[in-house]
CSV table of N, CA and C in Angstrom, one decimal:
chain,number,residue,atom,x,y,z
A,1,MET,N,2.2,13.4,-45.6
A,1,MET,CA,1.8,14.7,-46.1
A,1,MET,C,2.2,15.8,-45.0
A,2,ILE,N,2.8,16.8,-45.4
A,2,ILE,CA,3.2,17.9,-44.5
A,2,ILE,C,2.0,18.9,-44.5
A,3,PRO,N,1.5,19.2,-43.2
A,3,PRO,CA,0.4,20.2,-43.1
A,3,PRO,C,1.0,21.6,-43.5
A,4,ILE,N,0.3,22.3,-44.3
A,4,ILE,CA,0.8,23.6,-44.8
A,4,ILE,C,0.0,24.7,-44.0
A,5,GLY,N,-1.2,24.5,-43.7
A,5,GLY,CA,-1.9,25.6,-43.0
A,5,GLY,C,-3.3,25.1,-42.6
A,6,ASP,N,-4.0,26.0,-42.0
A,6,ASP,CA,-5.4,25.7,-41.5
A,6,ASP,C,-6.2,27.0,-41.7
A,7,GLU,N,-7.5,26.9,-41.9
A,7,GLU,CA,-8.3,28.1,-42.1
A,7,GLU,C,-8.8,28.6,-40.8
A,8,GLU,N,-8.8,27.8,-39.8
A,8,GLU,CA,-9.3,28.2,-38.5
A,8,GLU,C,-8.3,29.1,-37.8
A,9,LYS,N,-8.7,30.3,-37.4
A,9,LYS,CA,-7.8,31.3,-36.7
A,9,LYS,C,-7.9,31.0,-35.2
A,10,ILE,N,-6.7,30.9,-34.7
A,10,ILE,CA,-6.6,30.6,-33.2
A,10,ILE,C,-5.9,31.8,-32.6
A,11,SER,N,-6.5,32.3,-31.5
A,11,SER,CA,-5.9,33.4,-30.8
A,11,SER,C,-5.3,32.8,-29.5
A,12,GLY,N,-4.3,33.5,-29.0
A,12,GLY,CA,-3.6,33.1,-27.8
A,12,GLY,C,-2.4,32.2,-28.1
A,13,THR,N,-1.6,32.0,-27.0
A,13,THR,CA,-0.4,31.2,-27.1
A,13,THR,C,-0.7,29.8,-26.7
A,14,PRO,N,-0.2,28.8,-27.4
A,14,PRO,CA,-0.4,27.4,-27.1
A,14,PRO,C,0.6,27.0,-26.0
A,15,TRP,N,0.3,27.4,-24.7
A,15,TRP,CA,1.2,27.1,-23.6
A,15,TRP,C,1.4,25.6,-23.3
A,16,VAL,N,0.4,24.8,-23.5
A,16,VAL,CA,0.5,23.4,-23.2
A,16,VAL,C,1.5,22.8,-24.2
A,17,ASN,N,1.3,23.1,-25.5
A,17,ASN,CA,2.2,22.6,-26.5
A,17,ASN,C,3.6,23.0,-26.3
A,18,ILE,N,3.8,24.3,-26.0
A,18,ILE,CA,5.2,24.8,-25.8
A,18,ILE,C,5.8,24.0,-24.6
A,19,SER,N,5.0,23.9,-23.5
A,19,SER,CA,5.5,23.2,-22.3
A,19,SER,C,5.9,21.7,-22.6
A,20,LEU,N,5.1,21.0,-23.4
A,20,LEU,CA,5.3,19.6,-23.7
A,20,LEU,C,6.6,19.5,-24.6
A,21,VAL,N,6.8,20.5,-25.5
A,21,VAL,CA,8.0,20.4,-26.4
A,21,VAL,C,9.2,20.6,-25.5
A,22,PHE,N,9.2,21.6,-24.6
A,22,PHE,CA,10.4,21.8,-23.8
A,22,PHE,C,10.6,20.7,-22.8
A,23,LEU,N,9.5,20.1,-22.3
A,23,LEU,CA,9.7,18.9,-21.4
A,23,LEU,C,10.3,17.7,-22.1
A,24,ASN,N,9.8,17.5,-23.4
A,24,ASN,CA,10.4,16.4,-24.2
A,24,ASN,C,11.9,16.7,-24.5
A,25,ILE,N,12.2,17.9,-24.8
A,25,ILE,CA,13.6,18.2,-25.1
A,25,ILE,C,14.5,18.1,-23.8
A,26,GLY,N,13.9,18.5,-22.7
A,26,GLY,CA,14.7,18.4,-21.4
A,26,GLY,C,14.9,16.9,-21.1
A,27,VAL,N,13.9,16.1,-21.2
A,27,VAL,CA,14.1,14.7,-20.9
A,27,VAL,C,15.1,14.1,-21.9
A,28,PHE,N,15.0,14.4,-23.2
A,28,PHE,CA,16.0,13.9,-24.1
A,28,PHE,C,17.4,14.3,-23.8
A,29,ILE,N,17.6,15.6,-23.5
A,29,ILE,CA,19.0,16.0,-23.1
A,29,ILE,C,19.5,15.3,-21.8
A,30,TYR,N,18.6,15.2,-20.8
A,30,TYR,CA,19.0,14.5,-19.6
A,30,TYR,C,19.4,13.0,-19.9
A,31,ILE,N,18.6,12.3,-20.6
A,31,ILE,CA,18.8,10.9,-20.9
A,31,ILE,C,20.1,10.7,-21.6
A,32,TYR,N,20.3,11.4,-22.7
A,32,TYR,CA,21.4,11.2,-23.6
A,32,TYR,C,22.8,11.8,-23.2
A,33,PHE,N,22.7,12.9,-22.4
A,33,PHE,CA,23.9,13.6,-22.0
A,33,PHE,C,24.3,13.5,-20.5
A,34,PHE,N,23.3,13.2,-19.7
A,34,PHE,CA,23.6,13.3,-18.2
A,34,PHE,C,23.4,12.0,-17.5
A,35,SER,N,22.6,11.1,-18.1
A,35,SER,CA,22.2,9.8,-17.3
A,35,SER,C,23.3,8.8,-17.3
A,36,GLY,N,24.1,8.7,-18.4
A,36,GLY,CA,25.2,7.8,-18.4
A,36,GLY,C,24.8,6.4,-19.0
A,37,ALA,N,23.5,6.1,-19.0
A,37,ALA,CA,23.1,4.8,-19.5
A,37,ALA,C,21.7,4.9,-20.1
A,38,PRO,N,21.6,5.6,-21.3
A,38,PRO,CA,20.3,5.8,-21.9
A,38,PRO,C,19.6,4.5,-22.3
A,39,ILE,N,20.3,3.4,-22.6
A,39,ILE,CA,19.6,2.2,-23.0
A,39,ILE,C,18.8,1.6,-21.8
A,40,HIS,N,19.4,1.7,-20.6
A,40,HIS,CA,18.7,1.2,-19.4
A,40,HIS,C,17.4,2.0,-19.1
A,41,ILE,N,17.5,3.2,-19.3
A,41,ILE,CA,16.3,4.1,-19.1
A,41,ILE,C,15.2,3.8,-20.1
A,42,ILE,N,15.6,3.6,-21.3
A,42,ILE,CA,14.7,3.3,-22.4
A,42,ILE,C,14.0,1.9,-22.2
A,43,GLN,N,14.8,0.9,-21.7
A,43,GLN,CA,14.3,-0.4,-21.5
A,43,GLN,C,13.4,-0.4,-20.3
A,44,LYS,N,13.6,0.4,-19.3
A,44,LYS,CA,12.8,0.4,-18.1
A,44,LYS,C,11.5,1.2,-18.3
A,45,PHE,N,11.6,2.4,-19.0
A,45,PHE,CA,10.4,3.3,-19.1
A,45,PHE,C,9.8,3.3,-20.5
A,46,GLY,N,10.3,2.6,-21.4
A,46,GLY,CA,9.7,2.5,-22.7
A,46,GLY,C,8.6,1.5,-22.8
A,47,PHE,N,7.7,1.7,-23.7
A,47,PHE,CA,6.5,0.8,-23.8
A,47,PHE,C,6.9,-0.4,-24.7
A,48,VAL,N,6.8,-1.6,-24.2
A,48,VAL,CA,7.1,-2.8,-25.0
A,48,VAL,C,5.8,-3.7,-24.9
A,49,PRO,N,5.1,-3.8,-26.1
A,49,PRO,CA,3.9,-4.5,-26.1
A,49,PRO,C,4.0,-5.9,-25.5
A,50,ALA,N,5.1,-6.6,-25.8
A,50,ALA,CA,5.2,-8.0,-25.3
A,50,ALA,C,5.2,-8.0,-23.8
A,51,HIS,N,5.8,-7.1,-23.2
A,51,HIS,CA,5.8,-7.0,-21.7
A,51,HIS,C,4.5,-6.6,-21.2
A,52,PHE,N,3.9,-5.6,-21.8
A,52,PHE,CA,2.6,-5.0,-21.3
A,52,PHE,C,1.5,-6.0,-21.4
A,53,PHE,N,1.4,-6.8,-22.5
A,53,PHE,CA,0.3,-7.8,-22.6
A,53,PHE,C,0.7,-9.2,-22.3
A,54,SER,N,1.8,-9.3,-21.5
A,54,SER,CA,2.2,-10.7,-21.1
A,54,SER,C,1.2,-11.3,-20.1
A,55,PHE,N,1.1,-12.6,-20.1
A,55,PHE,CA,0.1,-13.3,-19.2
A,55,PHE,C,0.7,-13.5,-17.9
A,56,GLY,N,-0.1,-13.7,-16.9
A,56,GLY,CA,0.4,-14.0,-15.5
A,56,GLY,C,0.8,-12.7,-14.8
A,57,TRP,N,0.4,-11.6,-15.2
A,57,TRP,CA,0.8,-10.3,-14.5
A,57,TRP,C,-0.2,-9.9,-13.6
A,58,SER,N,0.2,-9.3,-12.4
A,58,SER,CA,-0.8,-8.7,-11.5
A,58,SER,C,-0.2,-7.3,-11.1
A,59,PRO,N,-1.0,-6.3,-10.8
A,59,PRO,CA,-0.5,-5.0,-10.4
A,59,PRO,C,0.4,-4.9,-9.3
A,60,THR,N,0.4,-5.9,-8.4
A,60,THR,CA,1.3,-5.9,-7.2
A,60,THR,C,2.7,-6.3,-7.6
A,61,ILE,N,2.9,-7.0,-8.7
A,61,ILE,CA,4.2,-7.4,-9.1
A,61,ILE,C,4.9,-6.3,-9.8
A,62,ASP,N,4.3,-5.6,-10.8
A,62,ASP,CA,5.0,-4.5,-11.5
A,62,ASP,C,4.1,-3.3,-11.7
A,63,PRO,N,4.1,-2.4,-10.8
A,63,PRO,CA,3.2,-1.2,-10.9
A,63,PRO,C,3.7,-0.3,-12.0
A,64,LEU,N,5.0,-0.4,-12.5
A,64,LEU,CA,5.5,0.5,-13.5
A,64,LEU,C,4.9,0.1,-14.9
A,65,LYS,N,4.2,-1.0,-15.0
A,65,LYS,CA,3.7,-1.4,-16.3
A,65,LYS,C,2.8,-0.4,-16.9
A,66,TYR,N,1.8,0.2,-16.1
A,66,TYR,CA,0.9,1.2,-16.7
A,66,TYR,C,1.6,2.5,-16.8
A,67,ALA,N,2.6,2.8,-16.0
A,67,ALA,CA,3.3,4.1,-16.1
A,67,ALA,C,4.0,4.2,-17.5
A,68,THR,N,4.4,3.1,-18.1
A,68,THR,CA,5.1,3.1,-19.3
A,68,THR,C,4.2,3.7,-20.5
A,69,LEU,N,2.9,3.6,-20.3
A,69,LEU,CA,2.0,4.2,-21.3
A,69,LEU,C,2.2,5.8,-21.3
A,70,VAL,N,2.6,6.4,-20.2
A,70,VAL,CA,2.9,7.8,-20.2
A,70,VAL,C,4.4,8.1,-20.4
A,71,THR,N,5.3,7.4,-19.7
A,71,THR,CA,6.7,7.7,-19.8
A,71,THR,C,7.3,7.4,-21.2
A,72,ALA,N,6.7,6.5,-21.9
A,72,ALA,CA,7.2,6.2,-23.3
A,72,ALA,C,7.0,7.4,-24.2
A,73,ASN,N,6.1,8.3,-23.9
A,73,ASN,CA,5.8,9.4,-24.8
A,73,ASN,C,7.0,10.5,-24.7
A,74,PHE,N,7.8,10.3,-23.7
A,74,PHE,CA,8.9,11.3,-23.5
A,74,PHE,C,10.3,10.7,-23.9
A,75,LEU,N,10.3,9.5,-24.5
A,75,LEU,CA,11.5,8.8,-24.9
A,75,LEU,C,11.7,8.9,-26.4
A,76,HIS,N,12.9,9.3,-26.8
A,76,HIS,CA,13.2,9.4,-28.3
A,76,HIS,C,14.5,8.7,-28.6
A,77,ALA,N,14.6,8.1,-29.7
A,77,ALA,CA,15.8,7.3,-30.1
A,77,ALA,C,17.0,8.2,-30.4
A,78,ASP,N,16.8,9.3,-31.1
A,78,ASP,CA,17.9,10.2,-31.5
A,78,ASP,C,17.4,11.6,-31.8
A,79,TYR,N,18.3,12.5,-32.2
A,79,TYR,CA,17.9,13.8,-32.5
A,79,TYR,C,16.9,14.0,-33.6
A,80,MET,N,17.0,13.1,-34.6
A,80,MET,CA,16.0,13.2,-35.7
A,80,MET,C,14.6,12.8,-35.3
A,81,HIS,N,14.6,11.8,-34.4
A,81,HIS,CA,13.3,11.3,-33.9
A,81,HIS,C,12.6,12.4,-33.1
A,82,ILE,N,13.3,13.0,-32.2
A,82,ILE,CA,12.7,14.1,-31.4
A,82,ILE,C,12.3,15.3,-32.2
A,83,THR,N,13.2,15.6,-33.2
A,83,THR,CA,12.9,16.7,-34.1
A,83,THR,C,11.6,16.5,-34.9
A,84,GLY,N,11.5,15.3,-35.5
A,84,GLY,CA,10.2,15.0,-36.2
A,84,GLY,C,9.0,15.0,-35.3
A,85,ASN,N,9.1,14.4,-34.1
A,85,ASN,CA,8.0,14.4,-33.2
A,85,ASN,C,7.6,15.8,-32.7
A,86,MET,N,8.5,16.6,-32.4
A,86,MET,CA,8.2,17.9,-31.9
A,86,MET,C,7.7,18.9,-33.0
A,87,LEU,N,8.1,18.6,-34.3
A,87,LEU,CA,7.7,19.4,-35.4
A,87,LEU,C,6.2,19.1,-35.7
A,88,PHE,N,5.8,17.9,-35.6
A,88,PHE,CA,4.4,17.5,-35.9
A,88,PHE,C,3.6,17.3,-34.7
């Protein structure tokens, strides 16, 4: 369902939302046009439940494990994916 409106009036500019949209777009442009290997970045910084919940893990072995909870929020598969996420 597409949200059409809200009855609550909000004053001011949503600077955090605007910043997050531009940050997401900037990361997307960097990964797909300047990094040279987007699949390797996605595999390293994307959240993979099987890797995150694997047994036998300790924080000293892979400290990037918890970072993927944040970094995965800035990864998008293609332009339609980022467009849909930034719209809603």
